[in-house]
CSV table of C-alpha atoms in Angstrom, one decimal:
chain,number,residue,atom,x,y,z
A,1,MET,CA,122.9,52.4,94.3
A,2,LYS,CA,124.2,52.9,97.8
A,3,TRP,CA,126.1,56.1,96.7
A,4,LEU,CA,122.9,57.4,95.1
A,5,LYS,CA,121.1,56.9,98.4
A,6,LEU,CA,123.8,58.8,100.3
A,7,ARG,CA,123.6,61.7,97.8
A,8,LYS,CA,119.8,61.8,98.3
A,9,ILE,CA,120.4,62.1,102.1
A,10,LYS,CA,122.8,65.0,101.6
A,11,PHE,CA,120.4,66.8,99.2
A,12,LEU,CA,117.5,66.5,101.8
A,13,ILE,CA,119.6,67.7,104.7
A,14,ILE,CA,121.1,70.7,102.9
A,15,ASN,CA,117.6,71.8,102.2
A,16,TYR,CA,116.6,71.2,105.8
A,17,ARG,CA,115.1,74.0,107.9
A,18,CYS,CA,115.2,74.1,111.7
A,19,GLU,CA,111.4,74.1,112.1
A,20,LYS,CA,110.8,71.0,110.0
A,21,THR,CA,112.1,68.4,112.4
A,22,THR,CA,109.8,65.8,110.9
A,23,SER,CA,112.0,65.7,107.8
A,24,ILE,CA,115.0,64.6,109.8
A,25,LEU,CA,113.1,62.0,111.8
A,26,SER,CA,111.8,60.5,108.6
A,27,ILE,CA,115.3,60.3,107.1
A,28,TRP,CA,116.6,58.8,110.3
A,29,ARG,CA,114.0,56.0,110.3
A,30,ASN,CA,114.4,55.1,106.7
A,31,TYR,CA,118.1,54.5,106.5
A,32,LYS,CA,120.4,52.1,108.3
A,33,MET,CA,122.5,53.0,111.3
A,34,LYS,CA,125.8,52.6,109.3
A,35,ASN,CA,124.9,55.9,107.6
A,36,ILE,CA,124.6,57.9,110.9
A,37,PHE,CA,128.1,59.4,110.6
A,38,ILE,CA,127.4,60.7,107.1
A,39,LEU,CA,124.0,61.9,108.2
A,40,LEU,CA,125.5,64.0,111.0
A,41,VAL,CA,128.2,65.5,108.8
A,42,THR,CA,125.6,66.6,106.2
A,43,ILE,CA,123.3,68.1,108.9
A,44,CYS,CA,126.2,70.3,110.0
A,45,MET,CA,126.9,71.4,106.4
A,46,GLY,CA,123.3,72.2,105.9
A,47,LEU,CA,122.9,74.2,109.1
A,48,LYS,CA,126.1,76.1,108.8
A,49,LEU,CA,124.4,79.2,107.5
A,50,GLN,CA,121.1,79.0,109.3
A,51,ALA,CA,119.9,81.8,111.5
A,52,GLN,CA,120.4,81.7,115.2
A,53,THR,CA,116.8,82.6,116.0
A,54,SER,CA,113.9,80.9,117.8
A,55,ALA,CA,110.7,79.9,116.0
A,56,ILE,CA,108.8,83.0,114.9
A,57,PRO,CA,105.1,83.3,115.6
A,58,ALA,CA,103.1,83.7,112.4
A,59,LYS,CA,102.0,87.3,113.1
A,60,MET,CA,105.6,88.3,113.8
A,61,GLU,CA,107.0,87.0,110.4
A,62,TRP,CA,106.5,90.3,108.6
A,63,TRP,CA,108.1,92.3,111.4
A,64,SER,CA,111.1,89.9,111.7
A,65,ASP,CA,111.7,90.4,108.0
A,66,ALA,CA,111.1,94.1,107.9
A,67,LYS,CA,114.1,95.2,109.9
A,68,PHE,CA,113.7,99.0,109.5
A,69,GLY,CA,111.0,101.3,110.7
A,70,MET,CA,110.2,105.0,111.2
A,71,PHE,CA,109.3,106.3,114.7
A,72,ILE,CA,107.5,109.6,114.9
A,73,HIS,CA,107.2,111.8,118.0
A,74,TRP,CA,104.7,114.5,117.4
A,75,GLY,CA,102.6,116.5,119.8
A,76,LEU,CA,102.0,119.9,121.5
A,77,TYR,CA,105.7,119.9,122.5
A,78,SER,CA,106.5,120.1,118.8
A,79,GLN,CA,104.7,123.5,118.7
A,80,ALA,CA,106.8,124.7,121.6
A,81,ALA,CA,109.9,123.6,119.6
A,82,GLY,CA,112.2,123.4,122.7
A,83,TYR,CA,111.3,126.8,124.1
A,84,TRP,CA,109.3,128.0,127.1
A,85,LYS,CA,108.6,131.6,127.9
A,86,GLY,CA,111.4,132.8,125.7
A,87,HIS,CA,114.2,130.5,127.0
A,88,LYS,CA,115.5,127.2,126.0
A,89,ALA,CA,113.5,124.5,127.8
A,90,LYS,CA,114.8,121.4,129.4
A,91,GLY,CA,113.7,118.3,127.5
A,92,GLY,CA,111.9,119.0,124.2
A,93,GLY,CA,109.4,116.2,124.4
A,94,GLN,CA,109.0,116.4,128.1
A,95,LEU,CA,109.2,120.1,128.8
A,96,MET,CA,105.9,120.0,130.7
A,97,LEU,CA,107.6,117.9,133.4
A,98,ASN,CA,111.0,119.4,133.3
A,99,GLU,CA,109.8,123.0,133.3
A,100,LYS,CA,107.1,122.2,135.9
A,101,ILE,CA,104.4,123.7,133.7
A,102,PRO,CA,100.8,123.6,135.1
A,103,LEU,CA,98.4,121.7,133.0
A,104,GLU,CA,96.2,124.8,132.4
A,105,GLU,CA,99.2,126.7,131.1
A,106,TYR,CA,100.6,123.9,129.0
A,107,SER,CA,97.3,123.1,127.4
A,108,LYS,CA,97.2,126.6,125.9
A,109,ILE,CA,99.9,125.5,123.4
A,110,ALA,CA,97.0,123.7,121.7
A,111,LEU,CA,95.4,127.1,120.8
A,112,ASP,CA,98.3,127.7,118.4
A,113,PHE,CA,98.7,124.2,117.1
A,114,LYS,CA,97.7,124.2,113.5
A,115,PRO,CA,99.9,121.9,111.4
A,116,ILE,CA,98.8,123.2,108.0
A,117,LYS,CA,101.9,121.7,106.2
A,118,PHE,CA,101.1,118.2,107.4
A,119,ASP,CA,101.0,115.9,104.4
A,120,ALA,CA,100.4,112.2,105.4
A,121,GLU,CA,101.3,110.8,102.0
A,122,ASN,CA,104.5,112.8,101.9
A,123,TRP,CA,105.6,111.3,105.3
A,124,VAL,CA,104.7,107.8,104.2
A,125,LEU,CA,106.5,108.0,100.9
A,126,LEU,CA,109.6,109.5,102.7
A,127,ALA,CA,109.6,106.4,104.9
A,128,LYS,CA,108.9,104.0,102.0
A,129,ASN,CA,111.6,105.5,99.8
A,130,ALA,CA,114.1,105.3,102.7
A,131,GLY,CA,113.5,101.5,102.8
A,132,GLN,CA,111.5,101.6,106.0
A,133,LYS,CA,108.7,99.0,106.2
A,134,TYR,CA,106.6,100.3,109.1
A,135,ILE,CA,105.7,103.5,110.9
A,136,VAL,CA,104.9,104.0,114.6
A,137,ILE,CA,103.5,107.4,115.7
A,138,THR,CA,102.7,108.9,119.1
A,139,ALA,CA,99.0,108.7,119.6
A,140,LYS,CA,99.4,109.9,123.1
A,141,HIS,CA,102.7,110.9,124.8
A,142,HIS,CA,103.4,111.6,128.5
A,143,ASP,CA,101.7,115.0,128.4
A,144,GLY,CA,98.3,113.1,128.0
A,145,PHE,CA,97.4,115.0,124.9
A,146,SER,CA,95.8,112.8,122.2
A,147,MET,CA,97.0,113.3,118.6
A,148,PHE,CA,93.8,111.5,117.4
A,149,ASN,CA,90.1,112.0,117.6
A,150,SER,CA,89.4,110.4,121.0
A,151,PRO,CA,85.7,110.3,121.9
A,152,SER,CA,86.6,109.3,125.5
A,153,SER,CA,88.9,112.2,126.2
A,154,LYS,CA,88.3,115.8,125.0
A,155,TYR,CA,91.9,116.6,125.5
A,156,ASN,CA,92.7,115.8,121.8
A,157,ILE,CA,93.8,117.5,118.6
A,158,LYS,CA,90.4,117.6,117.0
A,159,VAL,CA,88.6,119.3,120.0
A,160,CYS,CA,91.4,121.5,121.4
A,161,THR,CA,93.2,122.9,118.4
A,162,PRO,CA,92.3,125.2,115.5
A,163,TYR,CA,93.4,122.4,113.2
A,164,ALA,CA,90.3,120.5,114.3
A,165,LYS,CA,91.0,117.4,112.3
A,166,ASP,CA,92.4,113.9,112.9
A,167,PRO,CA,95.9,113.6,111.3
A,168,ILE,CA,96.2,110.1,112.5
A,169,LYS,CA,93.4,109.0,110.2
A,170,ASP,CA,95.2,110.4,107.2
A,171,LEU,CA,98.4,108.8,108.2
A,172,ALA,CA,96.8,105.4,108.7
A,173,ASP,CA,95.1,105.6,105.3
A,174,ALA,CA,98.3,106.6,103.6
A,175,CYS,CA,100.2,103.7,105.1
A,176,HIS,CA,97.5,101.3,104.0
A,177,LYS,CA,97.5,102.7,100.5
A,178,HIS,CA,101.3,102.4,100.1
A,179,GLY,CA,101.8,99.0,101.8
A,180,ILE,CA,103.5,100.4,104.9
A,181,LYS,CA,102.7,98.7,108.2
A,182,PHE,CA,101.2,101.0,110.7
A,183,GLY,CA,101.3,101.3,114.5
A,184,PHE,CA,100.6,103.5,117.5
A,185,TYR,CA,102.9,104.6,120.4
A,186,TYR,CA,100.9,105.0,123.6
A,187,SER,CA,102.3,106.3,126.9
A,188,LEU,CA,100.9,103.8,129.3
A,189,GLY,CA,102.2,104.6,132.8
A,190,ARG,CA,102.7,108.4,132.4
A,191,ASP,CA,99.9,110.9,131.7
A,192,TRP,CA,100.3,114.4,133.1
A,193,GLU,CA,96.7,115.4,132.2
A,194,ASP,CA,95.1,112.7,134.4
A,195,PRO,CA,94.9,113.0,138.2
A,196,ASP,CA,95.4,109.2,138.8
A,197,VAL,CA,98.8,108.4,137.4
A,198,PRO,CA,101.5,107.7,140.0
A,199,THR,CA,105.1,106.9,138.9
A,200,ASN,CA,107.9,105.0,140.5
A,201,TRP,CA,111.0,105.7,138.2
A,202,PRO,CA,113.6,106.4,139.2
A,203,THR,CA,112.0,107.3,142.5
A,204,LYS,CA,108.5,107.7,143.7
A,205,GLY,CA,106.7,110.5,141.9
A,206,ALA,CA,109.7,111.5,139.8
A,207,ARG,CA,107.9,111.3,136.5
A,208,SER,CA,104.5,112.4,137.8
A,209,ASN,CA,102.6,115.7,137.4
A,210,LEU,CA,103.2,117.0,140.9
A,211,VAL,CA,102.4,120.6,140.0
A,212,ASP,CA,98.7,119.9,139.5
A,213,TYR,CA,98.4,116.6,141.4
A,214,PRO,CA,101.0,116.6,144.2
A,215,ASN,CA,99.7,113.8,146.4
A,216,GLU,CA,101.0,110.5,145.0
A,217,ASP,CA,99.3,108.4,147.7
A,218,GLN,CA,95.9,109.5,146.6
A,219,LYS,CA,96.4,108.4,143.0
A,220,VAL,CA,94.8,105.1,141.9
A,221,PHE,CA,96.2,103.8,138.7
A,222,ASN,CA,93.2,101.6,138.0
A,223,ARG,CA,90.9,104.7,137.8
A,224,TYR,CA,93.0,106.1,135.0
A,225,PHE,CA,93.3,102.7,133.4
A,226,GLU,CA,89.5,102.3,133.3
A,227,ARG,CA,88.7,105.9,132.5
A,228,LYS,CA,91.3,106.6,129.8
A,229,VAL,CA,93.6,103.7,128.8
A,230,LYS,CA,91.0,101.0,128.0
A,231,PRO,CA,88.7,103.3,126.1
A,232,GLN,CA,91.5,104.9,124.1
A,233,ILE,CA,93.1,101.6,123.1
A,234,LYS,CA,89.7,100.4,121.9
A,235,GLU,CA,89.4,103.6,119.9
A,236,LEU,CA,92.8,103.1,118.3
A,237,LEU,CA,92.0,99.6,117.4
A,238,THR,CA,88.6,100.3,115.8
A,239,GLN,CA,88.8,103.7,114.2
A,240,TYR,CA,91.8,103.2,111.8
A,241,GLY,CA,91.5,99.9,110.1
A,242,THR,CA,94.3,97.3,110.5
A,243,ILE,CA,96.7,98.2,113.2
A,244,ASP,CA,99.9,96.2,113.0
A,245,ILE,CA,101.8,97.4,116.1
A,246,LEU,CA,100.9,98.8,119.5
A,247,TRP,CA,104.0,100.3,120.9
A,248,PHE,CA,103.5,101.0,124.6
A,249,ASP,CA,105.9,103.2,126.7
A,250,THR,CA,106.7,103.4,130.4
A,251,PRO,CA,104.5,100.7,132.0
A,252,GLU,CA,105.4,102.2,135.4
A,253,MET,CA,102.7,101.2,138.0
A,254,ILE,CA,100.4,98.9,135.8
A,255,SER,CA,99.6,95.7,137.6
A,256,PRO,CA,99.9,92.2,136.1
A,257,THR,CA,96.1,91.9,136.1
A,258,GLU,CA,95.8,95.2,134.1
A,259,SER,CA,98.5,94.2,131.7
A,260,LYS,CA,96.8,90.9,131.0
A,261,GLU,CA,93.4,92.6,130.6
A,262,LEU,CA,94.9,95.1,128.1
A,263,LEU,CA,96.5,92.2,126.2
A,264,THR,CA,93.2,90.4,126.0
A,265,ILE,CA,91.4,93.5,124.7
A,266,ILE,CA,94.0,93.9,121.9
A,267,ASN,CA,94.0,90.3,120.9
A,268,THR,CA,90.2,90.2,120.9
A,269,ILE,CA,89.8,93.2,118.6
A,270,GLN,CA,92.9,92.8,116.4
A,271,PRO,CA,94.6,89.4,117.1
A,272,ASN,CA,97.4,90.0,114.5
A,273,CYS,CA,98.5,93.2,116.2
A,274,ILE,CA,102.1,93.0,117.5
A,275,ILE,CA,102.7,94.3,121.0
A,276,ASN,CA,106.0,95.4,122.5
A,277,SER,CA,107.1,94.4,126.0
A,278,ARG,CA,106.3,97.8,127.5
A,279,ILE,CA,102.8,96.6,128.0
A,280,GLY,CA,104.4,95.6,131.2
A,281,ASN,CA,104.8,92.5,133.5
A,282,ASN,CA,106.8,90.4,131.1
A,283,LEU,CA,104.2,90.3,128.4
A,284,GLY,CA,104.3,91.4,124.8
A,285,ASP,CA,105.8,90.0,121.6
A,286,TYR,CA,109.2,91.7,121.6
A,287,LYS,CA,111.5,93.7,123.9
A,288,VAL,CA,112.8,97.3,123.3
A,289,LEU,CA,116.2,98.8,123.8
A,290,GLU,CA,116.0,102.6,123.8
A,291,GLN,CA,118.9,104.7,122.5
A,292,LYS,CA,121.2,101.8,122.5
A,293,ILE,CA,122.1,98.6,120.7
A,294,GLY,CA,122.6,95.2,122.4
A,295,ASN,CA,126.1,93.8,122.9
A,296,THR,CA,125.4,90.3,121.6
A,297,ILE,CA,123.3,88.3,119.2
A,298,GLN,CA,119.8,87.8,120.7
A,299,THR,CA,117.6,84.9,119.6
A,300,THR,CA,114.3,86.4,120.7
A,301,PRO,CA,112.6,89.4,118.9
A,302,TRP,CA,113.9,92.8,119.9
A,303,GLU,CA,114.0,96.3,118.6
A,304,SER,CA,116.4,99.3,119.0
A,305,CYS,CA,114.6,102.7,118.9
A,306,VAL,CA,117.0,105.6,118.3
A,307,THR,CA,116.7,109.3,117.5
A,308,ILE,CA,118.0,110.7,114.2
A,309,SER,CA,118.9,113.9,116.1
A,310,LYS,CA,119.3,114.5,119.8
A,311,ASP,CA,115.7,114.8,121.1
A,312,TRP,CA,112.7,112.6,120.5
A,313,GLY,CA,110.4,115.7,119.9
A,314,TYR,CA,111.1,118.6,117.6
A,315,VAL,CA,113.6,121.2,119.1
A,316,LYS,CA,114.4,124.1,116.8
A,317,TYR,CA,118.0,124.4,117.9
A,318,ASP,CA,118.8,120.7,117.8
A,319,SER,CA,121.9,120.5,115.6
A,320,VAL,CA,123.1,117.0,116.5
A,321,TYR,CA,122.0,114.8,113.6
A,322,LYS,CA,123.6,111.4,112.9
A,323,SER,CA,125.2,111.0,109.6
A,324,PRO,CA,123.8,108.6,106.9
A,325,GLU,CA,126.9,106.5,107.4
A,326,LEU,CA,126.4,106.2,111.1
A,327,ILE,CA,122.7,105.5,110.8
A,328,THR,CA,123.3,102.7,108.3
A,329,ARG,CA,126.0,101.2,110.5
A,330,HIS,CA,123.5,101.2,113.4
A,331,LEU,CA,121.0,99.5,111.2
A,332,LEU,CA,123.4,96.8,110.2
A,333,GLU,CA,124.7,96.3,113.7
A,334,THR,CA,121.1,95.9,115.0
A,335,VAL,CA,120.1,93.5,112.3
A,336,ALA,CA,123.3,91.4,112.6
A,337,LYS,CA,122.4,91.0,116.3
A,338,GLY,CA,118.9,89.8,115.5
A,339,GLY,CA,117.0,93.1,116.0
A,340,ASN,CA,114.9,95.7,114.2
A,341,TYR,CA,115.9,99.3,113.9
A,342,LEU,CA,113.3,102.0,114.6
A,343,LEU,CA,114.6,105.4,113.7
A,344,ASN,CA,112.8,108.4,115.2
A,345,VAL,CA,112.1,111.7,113.4
A,346,ALA,CA,110.5,114.7,115.0
A,347,PRO,CA,108.1,116.8,112.8
A,348,THR,CA,107.6,120.5,113.5
A,349,GLY,CA,104.4,122.1,114.9
A,350,LEU,CA,103.5,122.9,111.3
A,351,GLY,CA,103.7,119.2,110.4
A,352,GLU,CA,107.0,119.2,108.5
A,353,ILE,CA,109.8,116.6,108.8
A,354,THR,CA,112.9,118.7,109.2
A,355,GLN,CA,115.2,119.1,106.2
A,356,PRO,CA,118.3,117.5,107.9
A,357,ALA,CA,116.2,114.4,108.7
A,358,ARG,CA,114.7,114.3,105.2
A,359,GLU,CA,118.2,114.6,103.6
A,360,ARG,CA,119.5,111.7,105.6
A,361,LEU,CA,116.5,109.5,104.9
A,362,GLU,CA,116.8,110.2,101.2
A,363,THR,CA,120.5,109.3,101.2
A,364,ILE,CA,119.8,106.1,103.1
A,365,GLY,CA,117.0,105.3,100.7
A,366,LYS,CA,119.4,105.3,97.8
A,367,TRP,CA,121.6,102.9,99.6
A,368,MET,CA,118.7,100.7,100.7
A,369,LEU,CA,117.4,100.5,97.1
A,370,GLN,CA,120.7,98.8,96.2
A,371,ASN,CA,121.4,96.9,99.4
A,372,GLY,CA,118.1,96.2,101.0
A,373,VAL,CA,117.9,92.8,99.5
A,374,GLY,CA,120.8,91.9,101.8
A,375,ILE,CA,119.0,93.1,104.9
A,376,TYR,CA,115.3,92.3,104.6
A,377,GLY,CA,114.4,88.7,105.6
A,378,THR,CA,117.8,88.0,107.0
A,379,ARG,CA,118.7,86.3,110.3
A,380,PRO,CA,121.9,86.5,112.5
A,381,TRP,CA,124.9,84.3,111.6
A,382,LYS,CA,127.1,82.6,114.2
A,383,ILE,CA,129.0,85.9,114.7
A,384,ASP,CA,127.8,89.4,114.0
A,385,ARG,CA,131.1,91.2,113.4
A,386,GLU,CA,134.7,91.2,112.4
A,387,ILE,CA,136.9,94.3,112.9
A,388,LEU,CA,139.1,95.1,109.9
A,389,ASP,CA,141.0,98.1,111.2
A,390,LYS,CA,141.0,99.2,114.9
A,391,THR,CA,141.5,102.8,113.8
A,392,THR,CA,138.4,104.8,114.6
A,393,THR,CA,136.9,108.2,113.7
A,394,GLU,CA,134.2,110.0,115.6
A,395,MET,CA,130.9,110.9,113.9
A,396,VAL,CA,130.7,114.7,113.4
A,397,SER,CA,127.4,116.4,112.8
A,398,ILE,CA,127.2,118.1,109.4
A,399,VAL,CA,124.3,120.4,110.4
A,400,LYS,CA,125.0,123.1,113.1
A,401,GLU,CA,122.1,125.5,113.3
A,402,THR,CA,123.4,127.2,116.4
A,403,GLU,CA,126.4,127.1,118.7
A,404,ASN,CA,124.3,126.0,121.6
A,405,GLU,CA,124.0,122.4,122.5
A,406,MET,CA,120.7,121.1,123.8
A,407,LYS,CA,120.2,120.4,127.5
A,408,ASP,CA,117.4,117.9,127.4
A,409,GLY,CA,118.6,114.9,129.4
A,410,VAL,CA,118.4,112.5,126.4
A,411,LYS,CA,120.9,109.7,126.9
A,412,ASP,CA,121.9,108.3,123.6
A,413,ILE,CA,124.5,105.6,124.1
A,414,THR,CA,124.5,104.2,120.6
A,415,PRO,CA,128.1,103.8,119.1
A,416,LYS,CA,129.5,107.1,117.7
A,417,LEU,CA,132.8,105.8,116.4
A,418,ILE,CA,133.3,104.7,112.8
A,419,THR,CA,135.4,101.5,112.5
A,420,ALA,CA,136.2,99.6,109.4
A,421,ASP,CA,134.5,96.2,109.9
A,422,VAL,CA,132.3,93.5,108.5
A,423,ARG,CA,128.8,92.7,109.6
A,424,PHE,CA,127.5,89.2,108.9
A,425,LEU,CA,123.9,88.1,108.2
A,426,SER,CA,122.3,84.8,107.1
A,427,LYS,CA,119.7,84.5,104.4
A,428,GLY,CA,118.6,81.1,103.2
A,429,ASN,CA,121.8,79.1,102.2
A,430,SER,CA,123.8,82.3,101.7
A,431,LEU,CA,126.0,84.4,103.9
A,432,ILE,CA,125.7,88.2,103.6
A,433,ALA,CA,128.8,90.2,104.5
A,434,PHE,CA,128.6,94.0,104.6
A,435,VAL,CA,132.1,95.7,104.6
A,436,SER,CA,131.8,99.1,106.2
A,437,SER,CA,134.0,102.2,106.1
A,438,TYR,CA,136.9,100.4,104.6
A,439,LYS,CA,139.5,102.2,102.5
A,440,ASN,CA,141.8,99.6,101.1
A,441,LYS,CA,141.4,98.1,97.6
A,442,THR,CA,141.3,94.5,98.9
A,443,VAL,CA,139.6,93.2,102.0
A,444,VAL,CA,140.6,90.1,103.9
A,445,ILE,CA,137.8,88.5,105.9
A,446,LYS,CA,139.5,86.2,108.3
A,447,SER,CA,136.3,84.6,109.6
A,448,LEU,CA,135.8,83.0,106.1
A,449,ALA,CA,139.3,81.4,105.8
A,450,THR,CA,139.4,77.9,104.5
A,451,ALA,CA,139.8,76.3,108.0
A,452,ALA,CA,137.0,78.3,109.5
A,453,PHE,CA,134.3,78.2,106.8
A,454,GLN,CA,133.0,75.8,104.2
A,455,PRO,CA,134.4,76.0,100.6
A,456,ILE,CA,133.0,79.1,98.9
A,457,LYS,CA,131.5,78.7,95.4
A,458,LYS,CA,130.5,82.2,94.6
A,459,VAL,CA,130.9,85.8,95.8
A,460,GLU,CA,128.6,88.5,94.4
A,461,PRO,CA,128.4,92.2,95.3
A,462,ILE,CA,124.9,93.1,96.3
A,463,GLY,CA,123.2,95.6,94.0
A,464,TYR,CA,126.1,95.6,91.5
A,465,LYS,CA,125.9,94.2,88.0
A,466,ILE,CA,129.6,93.4,88.0
A,467,LYS,CA,131.9,90.6,89.0
A,468,VAL,CA,134.5,90.9,91.6
A,469,LYS,CA,137.8,89.0,92.0
A,470,TRP,CA,137.9,86.9,95.1
A,471,LYS,CA,139.9,84.0,96.6
A,472,GLN,CA,139.4,81.9,99.7
A,473,THR,CA,142.7,81.2,101.4
A,474,PRO,CA,144.0,80.0,104.8
A,475,GLU,CA,144.3,83.6,105.8
A,476,GLY,CA,140.7,84.5,104.9
A,477,LEU,CA,138.4,85.4,102.0
A,478,LEU,CA,140.1,88.0,99.8
A,479,ILE,CA,137.8,90.3,97.8
A,480,ASP,CA,138.7,93.1,95.5
A,481,MET,CA,136.5,96.0,96.6
A,482,PRO,CA,134.3,97.8,94.2
A,483,SER,CA,133.9,101.6,94.5
A,484,PHE,CA,131.1,102.8,96.8
A,485,SER,CA,128.1,103.8,94.8
A,486,ILE,CA,126.8,106.1,97.5
A,487,PRO,CA,129.8,108.0,98.7
A,488,GLU,CA,128.1,109.3,101.9
A,489,ILE,CA,127.6,105.6,102.9
A,490,PRO,CA,130.9,103.7,102.3
A,491,ILE,CA,129.4,100.3,102.9
A,492,VAL,CA,129.1,97.5,100.3
A,493,GLY,CA,127.5,94.0,100.7
A,494,PHE,CA,128.5,90.7,99.4
A,495,LYS,CA,126.4,87.5,98.9
A,496,ILE,CA,128.6,84.5,99.6
A,497,ILE,CA,127.6,81.0,98.6
């Protein structure tokens, strides 16, 4: 009977979850102190594969499980396509600032903005088929032009363009129809249409519209906040049904009081809306890393936002597209370190997602259809990576539309080298190991050697209906590698129990 009691303890502890501490306390009280040693041993066994994450708020659960989203930068700059007055402009999405274009002149772009090829359902299905679980689109970028019907500001797509419709409404409806979470990007601390928006990064006035409004000292942020920000945020939260994310950018000069007020407005209207940290002043539900991936596993929610090409906004001569293999490696690296991966695409002025971007998303979608089960709902393991081969190859763009490289000031410091490695994830009581860019027939994963890891019972390739030969040895876990089903993405995952 004593042996049966101990087996019962082991069963309870292996099924233990970090948040259910009451289960442990109950077991502790119900059994004698002479079983403490066995109790501690079994706790360690049960927690060996658990995620290294903090408790997740209820409204963040879907986001923490989703892992992969689509970012969309679309605005008047998309119509300009990286040109101004016949020459290649500096900064596709920020050409108004970098080319020092007066507001009156820049706003004339709207007269030609007619995205007749925009198809909301096509965009949403492209994201869904790529394995992306949420979409975030620019409702208002730094130029101050609203891509939605904004009753509080006439400087918007419905009033100022011959298109005269609200594409955001169609996109929101399509997301709701196809089960894709939907959110808005909103430039908070930069607005080159409004006279009251000072900036302080990297120096005073460096990101302000000094052409039309040169006196920084006369600008009062709160006037802009009351006149434009608050009304527009309320419009975004009341005109489009459920809004899952508000993705703020560039908090700049917003005060703690204003950040808190904005947070209260959002939570009052849509309490389940997730808010990023760029609402300012250490508020928000998750932090953002832009054009980079963190160096270590992080236990609090975070997201890496990265461009699929070079610029955030559409630039006709942009030829620097990341390969499907590199994008997938970025996704795995981000998820293995506890983050979400938000991949940006830049539609044209006509409303089309470029063919190079579309091709990459379609290829990634085929891989995700097979391997997504090993990514969604996962959490970090105790380490995120093991290098298999120190030899590296540099990512080379497949598409080269022109010989000219963009000069847009975009600083993308995501990894560009391809290295054979393993990325580790935890899911329930299983370990997930993705072997990437590896050419040998047998892989040896040293982190899973007999002395370093618990006895392995089963190794299954993710998405394959085949068995693989494997053996756990003092040197590591040896697995005979199956062939890559998607040649453009030489990455295969294994479920290890």
